[in-house]
PDB file of C-alpha atoms and ligand atoms in Angstrom:
ATOM      1  CA  MET A   1       8.383-140.201 -35.771  1.00 59.00           C
ATOM      2  CA  THR A   2       8.014-136.633 -37.005  1.00 72.00           C
ATOM      3  CA  ASN A   3       8.062-133.553 -35.781  1.00 89.00           C
ATOM      4  CA  ILE A   4       5.815-131.567 -37.871  1.00 95.00           C
ATOM      5  CA  SER A   5       5.639-127.492 -37.148  1.00 95.00           C
ATOM      6  CA  GLU A   6       3.030-125.209 -38.081  1.00 96.00           C
ATOM      7  CA  ILE A   7       4.809-122.923 -40.214  1.00 97.00           C
ATOM      8  CA  ALA A   8       4.904-118.830 -39.259  1.00 98.00           C
ATOM      9  CA  GLN A   9       2.578-116.947 -41.247  1.00 98.00           C
ATOM     10  CA  LEU A  10       3.417-113.348 -42.446  1.00 98.00           C
ATOM     11  CA  GLY A  11       2.445-111.169 -39.749  1.00 98.00           C
ATOM     12  CA  ALA A  12       4.195-113.440 -36.622  1.00 98.00           C
ATOM     13  CA  LYS A  13       7.203-111.737 -34.776  1.00 98.00           C
ATOM     14  CA  VAL A  14       9.651-113.921 -35.070  1.00 98.00           C
ATOM     15  CA  LEU A  15      10.030-113.446 -39.412  1.00 98.00           C
ATOM     16  CA  ARG A  16      10.913-109.928 -38.406  1.00 98.00           C
ATOM     17  CA  LEU A  17      13.773-110.736 -36.086  1.00 98.00           C
ATOM     18  CA  LYS A  18      17.520-111.208 -36.931  1.00 98.00           C
ATOM     19  CA  ALA A  19      17.916-114.858 -35.784  1.00 98.00           C
ATOM     20  CA  GLN A  20      20.647-115.944 -33.391  1.00 98.00           C
ATOM     21  CA  VAL A  21      24.177-117.640 -34.931  1.00 98.00           C
ATOM     22  CA  VAL A  22      24.076-120.961 -33.711  1.00 98.00           C
ATOM     23  CA  ALA A  23      27.292-121.787 -31.485  1.00 97.00           C
ATOM     24  CA  ASP A  24      26.932-125.643 -30.920  1.00 96.00           C
ATOM     25  CA  VAL A  25      25.780-127.013 -34.322  1.00 96.00           C
ATOM     26  CA  ARG A  26      25.932-130.686 -33.322  1.00 95.00           C
ATOM     27  CA  SER A  27      23.950-130.387 -29.882  1.00 97.00           C
ATOM     28  CA  ALA A  28      20.475-132.563 -29.428  1.00 97.00           C
ATOM     29  CA  GLU A  29      18.579-128.791 -29.254  1.00 97.00           C
ATOM     30  CA  ILE A  30      19.449-128.193 -33.207  1.00 98.00           C
ATOM     31  CA  LEU A  31      19.161-131.742 -33.843  1.00 97.00           C
ATOM     32  CA  GLN A  32      15.746-131.372 -33.243  1.00 97.00           C
ATOM     33  CA  VAL A  33      15.594-128.087 -34.842  1.00 98.00           C
ATOM     34  CA  ILE A  34      16.261-129.609 -37.898  1.00 98.00           C
ATOM     35  CA  GLU A  35      14.899-132.900 -37.914  1.00 97.00           C
ATOM     36  CA  ILE A  36      11.639-130.682 -37.486  1.00 97.00           C
ATOM     37  CA  MET A  37      12.399-127.844 -40.291  1.00 98.00           C
ATOM     38  CA  GLN A  38      13.006-131.164 -42.794  1.00 96.00           C
ATOM     39  CA  ASP A  39       9.956-132.686 -41.479  1.00 96.00           C
ATOM     40  CA  THR A  40       8.002-129.613 -42.010  1.00 97.00           C
ATOM     41  CA  LEU A  41       8.870-128.673 -45.608  1.00 95.00           C
ATOM     42  CA  ALA A  42       8.565-132.335 -46.855  1.00 93.00           C
ATOM     43  CA  THR A  43       4.818-131.679 -46.303  1.00 93.00           C
ATOM     44  CA  THR A  44       4.419-128.936 -48.518  1.00 91.00           C
ATOM     45  CA  GLN A  45       5.617-127.667 -52.134  1.00 85.00           C
ATOM     46  CA  GLY A  46       8.177-125.740 -50.829  1.00 89.00           C
ATOM     47  CA  VAL A  47      11.605-125.674 -52.381  1.00 93.00           C
ATOM     48  CA  GLY A  48      13.900-124.369 -49.234  1.00 97.00           C
ATOM     49  CA  ILE A  49      12.766-123.676 -45.109  1.00 98.00           C
ATOM     50  CA  ALA A  50      14.298-121.424 -43.003  1.00 98.00           C
ATOM     51  CA  ALA A  51      13.916-121.570 -39.114  1.00 98.00           C
ATOM     52  CA  PRO A  52      12.224-118.748 -38.473  1.00 98.00           C
ATOM     53  CA  GLN A  53       9.702-120.210 -40.543  1.00 98.00           C
ATOM     54  CA  ILE A  54       8.591-123.160 -38.049  1.00 98.00           C
ATOM     55  CA  GLY A  55       9.420-120.154 -34.903  1.00 98.00           C
ATOM     56  CA  VAL A  56      12.399-119.786 -34.283  1.00 98.00           C
ATOM     57  CA  SER A  57      14.742-117.340 -34.715  1.00 98.00           C
ATOM     58  CA  LYS A  58      17.908-119.499 -34.819  1.00 98.00           C
ATOM     59  CA  ARG A  59      20.815-118.972 -37.992  1.00 98.00           C
ATOM     60  CA  ILE A  60      19.917-122.418 -39.798  1.00 98.00           C
ATOM     61  CA  ILE A  61      18.076-123.349 -43.706  1.00 98.00           C
ATOM     62  CA  ILE A  62      17.767-125.746 -46.044  1.00 98.00           C
ATOM     63  CA  ILE A  63      17.828-125.837 -49.410  1.00 97.00           C
ATOM     64  CA  ALA A  64      15.835-128.008 -51.219  1.00 95.00           C
ATOM     65  CA  SER A  65      15.422-127.239 -54.997  1.00 93.00           C
ATOM     66  CA  ARG A  66      13.538-129.727 -56.459  1.00 88.00           C
ATOM     67  CA  PRO A  67      10.935-129.717 -59.432  1.00 86.00           C
ATOM     68  CA  THR A  68       7.259-129.369 -57.197  1.00 76.00           C
ATOM     69  CA  ALA A  69       3.675-127.917 -58.453  1.00 74.00           C
ATOM     70  CA  ARG A  70       4.920-124.468 -57.504  1.00 68.00           C
ATOM     71  CA  TYR A  71       8.131-124.754 -58.951  1.00 73.00           C
ATOM     72  CA  PRO A  72       7.914-127.357 -61.746  1.00 78.00           C
ATOM     73  CA  SER A  73      11.397-126.168 -63.545  1.00 79.00           C
ATOM     74  CA  ALA A  74      13.181-125.635 -60.458  1.00 83.00           C
ATOM     75  CA  PRO A  75      16.729-128.001 -60.780  1.00 89.00           C
ATOM     76  CA  LEU A  76      16.691-131.924 -58.074  1.00 91.00           C
ATOM     77  CA  MET A  77      19.655-131.770 -55.806  1.00 90.00           C
ATOM     78  CA  THR A  78      19.867-133.318 -51.985  1.00 90.00           C
ATOM     79  CA  PRO A  79      18.310-130.896 -49.880  1.00 93.00           C
ATOM     80  CA  THR A  80      20.988-128.986 -47.754  1.00 97.00           C
ATOM     81  CA  VAL A  81      20.647-128.015 -44.596  1.00 98.00           C
ATOM     82  CA  MET A  82      23.399-124.855 -44.120  1.00 98.00           C
ATOM     83  CA  ILE A  83      24.066-123.311 -40.511  1.00 98.00           C
ATOM     84  CA  ASN A  84      25.185-120.177 -39.902  1.00 98.00           C
ATOM     85  CA  PRO A  85      24.897-118.989 -43.666  1.00 98.00           C
ATOM     86  CA  ALA A  86      27.102-116.136 -45.319  1.00 98.00           C
ATOM     87  CA  PHE A  87      27.793-115.064 -48.567  1.00 98.00           C
ATOM     88  CA  GLN A  88      28.759-112.278 -51.222  1.00 98.00           C
ATOM     89  CA  ALA A  89      27.997-111.358 -54.662  1.00 98.00           C
ATOM     90  CA  LEU A  90      30.315-112.790 -57.514  1.00 97.00           C
ATOM     91  CA  SER A  91      28.888-110.510 -59.564  1.00 93.00           C
ATOM     92  CA  ASP A  92      26.580-107.234 -59.339  1.00 94.00           C
ATOM     93  CA  ASN A  93      24.567-109.047 -61.999  1.00 92.00           C
ATOM     94  CA  LYS A  94      20.897-109.208 -61.142  1.00 96.00           C
ATOM     95  CA  GLU A  95      17.890-110.616 -61.885  1.00 96.00           C
ATOM     96  CA  LYS A  96      13.465-110.083 -61.736  1.00 96.00           C
ATOM     97  CA  GLY A  97      12.669-113.990 -60.910  1.00 94.00           C
ATOM     98  CA  TRP A  98       9.131-115.188 -59.309  1.00 93.00           C
ATOM     99  CA  GLU A  99       9.229-116.332 -55.736  1.00 94.00           C
ATOM    100  CA  GLY A 100       6.981-117.640 -53.408  1.00 94.00           C
ATOM    101  CA  CYS A 101       7.296-117.857 -49.656  1.00 97.00           C
ATOM    102  CA  LEU A 102       5.526-120.398 -47.159  1.00 97.00           C
ATOM    103  CA  SER A 103       5.165-117.601 -45.011  1.00 98.00           C
ATOM    104  CA  ILE A 104       2.824-115.803 -47.217  1.00 98.00           C
ATOM    105  CA  PRO A 105       0.649-118.284 -48.897  1.00 96.00           C
ATOM    106  CA  GLY A 106      -1.398-117.175 -52.160  1.00 96.00           C
ATOM    107  CA  ILE A 107       1.159-115.074 -53.383  1.00 96.00           C
ATOM    108  CA  ARG A 108       3.600-114.289 -56.235  1.00 95.00           C
ATOM    109  CA  ALA A 109       6.664-111.785 -56.785  1.00 97.00           C
ATOM    110  CA  LEU A 110       9.045-111.045 -59.188  1.00 97.00           C
ATOM    111  CA  VAL A 111      12.290-109.790 -57.085  1.00 98.00           C
ATOM    112  CA  PRO A 112      15.890-108.748 -57.949  1.00 98.00           C
ATOM    113  CA  ARG A 113      18.029-111.428 -56.353  1.00 98.00           C
ATOM    114  CA  TYR A 114      21.824-112.062 -57.319  1.00 98.00           C
ATOM    115  CA  LYS A 115      22.479-114.380 -60.179  1.00 96.00           C
ATOM    116  CA  GLU A 116      25.900-115.757 -59.015  1.00 97.00           C
ATOM    117  CA  ILE A 117      26.817-116.168 -54.615  1.00 98.00           C
ATOM    118  CA  LEU A 118      29.743-117.460 -53.283  1.00 98.00           C
ATOM    119  CA  ILE A 119      27.783-118.946 -50.438  1.00 98.00           C
ATOM    120  CA  HIS A 120      29.654-120.401 -46.447  1.00 98.00           C
ATOM    121  CA  TYR A 121      27.775-122.450 -44.281  1.00 98.00           C
ATOM    122  CA  THR A 122      28.652-125.260 -41.769  1.00 98.00           C
ATOM    123  CA  ASP A 123      26.986-128.121 -42.067  1.00 97.00           C
ATOM    124  CA  GLN A 124      25.527-130.643 -39.623  1.00 96.00           C
ATOM    125  CA  GLN A 125      28.651-132.213 -38.673  1.00 95.00           C
ATOM    126  CA  GLY A 126      30.335-129.407 -38.119  1.00 96.00           C
ATOM    127  CA  SER A 127      32.829-128.443 -41.548  1.00 97.00           C
ATOM    128  CA  LEU A 128      32.527-125.028 -42.811  1.00 98.00           C
ATOM    129  CA  MET A 129      31.992-125.912 -46.492  1.00 98.00           C
ATOM    130  CA  GLU A 130      32.031-123.991 -49.917  1.00 98.00           C
ATOM    131  CA  ALA A 131      30.068-123.242 -52.417  1.00 97.00           C
ATOM    132  CA  ARG A 132      29.323-121.762 -55.836  1.00 97.00           C
ATOM    133  CA  LEU A 133      25.380-121.117 -56.844  1.00 95.00           C
ATOM    134  CA  GLU A 134      23.831-119.631 -59.644  1.00 93.00           C
ATOM    135  CA  GLU A 135      20.239-118.936 -61.098  1.00 92.00           C
ATOM    136  CA  PHE A 136      17.733-120.539 -59.180  1.00 93.00           C
ATOM    137  CA  VAL A 137      19.438-121.954 -56.718  1.00 95.00           C
ATOM    138  CA  ALA A 138      21.302-118.838 -55.404  1.00 96.00           C
ATOM    139  CA  ARG A 139      17.280-117.105 -55.516  1.00 96.00           C
ATOM    140  CA  ILE A 140      16.148-119.794 -52.844  1.00 97.00           C
ATOM    141  CA  PHE A 141      19.399-119.297 -50.924  1.00 98.00           C
ATOM    142  CA  GLN A 142      19.143-115.824 -50.781  1.00 98.00           C
ATOM    143  CA  HIS A 143      15.063-116.056 -49.993  1.00 98.00           C
ATOM    144  CA  GLU A 144      16.134-118.144 -46.931  1.00 98.00           C
ATOM    145  CA  PHE A 145      18.714-115.950 -46.310  1.00 98.00           C
ATOM    146  CA  ASP A 146      16.407-113.098 -46.066  1.00 98.00           C
ATOM    147  CA  HIS A 147      14.015-114.785 -43.630  1.00 98.00           C
ATOM    148  CA  LEU A 148      17.933-115.540 -40.875  1.00 98.00           C
ATOM    149  CA  ASP A 149      18.103-111.114 -41.501  1.00 98.00           C
ATOM    150  CA  GLY A 150      13.659-110.592 -40.665  1.00 98.00           C
ATOM    151  CA  LYS A 151      12.809-109.885 -44.624  1.00 98.00           C
ATOM    152  CA  VAL A 152      10.725-111.636 -46.596  1.00 98.00           C
ATOM    153  CA  TYR A 153      10.899-111.111 -50.613  1.00 98.00           C
ATOM    154  CA  LEU A 154       8.267-108.972 -50.779  1.00 98.00           C
ATOM    155  CA  ASP A 155      10.572-105.644 -48.752  1.00 98.00           C
ATOM    156  CA  ARG A 156      12.427-106.259 -52.125  1.00 98.00           C
ATOM    157  CA  VAL A 157       9.668-106.426 -54.403  1.00 98.00           C
ATOM    158  CA  GLU A 158      10.419-103.285 -56.676  1.00 98.00           C
ATOM    159  CA  ASP A 159       6.892-102.111 -57.986  1.00 97.00           C
ATOM    160  CA  ASN A 160       3.624-103.186 -56.442  1.00 97.00           C
ATOM    161  CA  ARG A 161       3.035-104.621 -59.766  1.00 97.00           C
ATOM    162  CA  ASP A 162       5.532-106.792 -59.519  1.00 97.00           C
ATOM    163  CA  ILE A 163       3.355-108.951 -57.361  1.00 97.00           C
ATOM    164  CA  PHE A 164       0.635-111.700 -58.339  1.00 96.00           C
ATOM    165  CA  ALA A 165      -2.024-113.467 -56.601  1.00 96.00           C
ATOM    166  CA  GLU A 166      -1.186-117.003 -57.128  1.00 92.00           C
ATOM    167  CA  SER A 167      -3.625-118.161 -59.111  1.00 92.00           C
ATOM    168  CA  GLU A 168      -3.243-115.819 -61.885  1.00 93.00           C
ATOM    169  CA  TYR A 169      -0.142-116.638 -61.886  1.00 90.00           C
ATOM    170  CA  LEU A 170      -0.599-120.096 -62.517  1.00 86.00           C
ATOM    171  CA  LYS A 171      -3.805-119.186 -64.905  1.00 85.00           C
ATOM    172  CA  HIS A 172      -0.062-117.428 -67.241  1.00 78.00           C
ATOM    173  CA  SER A 173       1.609-120.494 -67.098  1.00 60.00           C
ATOM    174  CA  LEU A 174       4.590-118.065 -65.764  1.00 52.00           C
ATOM    175  CA  SER A 175       7.642-120.395 -65.556  1.00 49.00           C
ATOM    176  CA  VAL A 176      10.315-119.771 -62.921  1.00 46.00           C
TER     177      VAL A 176
HETATM  178 ZN1   ZN B 201      10.473-117.432 -47.020  1.00 70.58          ZN
END
């Protein structure tokens, strides 16, 4: 059985809320939320999803970098569920890169993000995990993390000229 949710679109209030910390990682409710996030993400070309995007204001994200039509040069990784994630930049180095969002269809933009970050999160078994992320996967993490604080990637665009219609982005064959 699959549980597929609609994806909250820009303008929806839930995308602008600060999401709540998950207290009981292994509760049936949280398990259900994660299943809906996994099944919903699987129906898209996305490389990550945050719980607010399925209308649930809780601090849960899934990072699932893989090459897709939307991100052809994305590295392949096992989709990872991260509960109550946190991060710190390992250097002040930021780089602009292209992003899109399932909540903002048809748009791509250049967004500055930290290149290297150290992350912490709780996994589905309740274990505290640590990892070092860089480049595109670090970018996905920072994008999804922003969703938990009521931010979207357009909030971080430095120049409106860095915003493209997806059709133009694809026409110019810009890489990720
Ligand atoms: Zn997004």
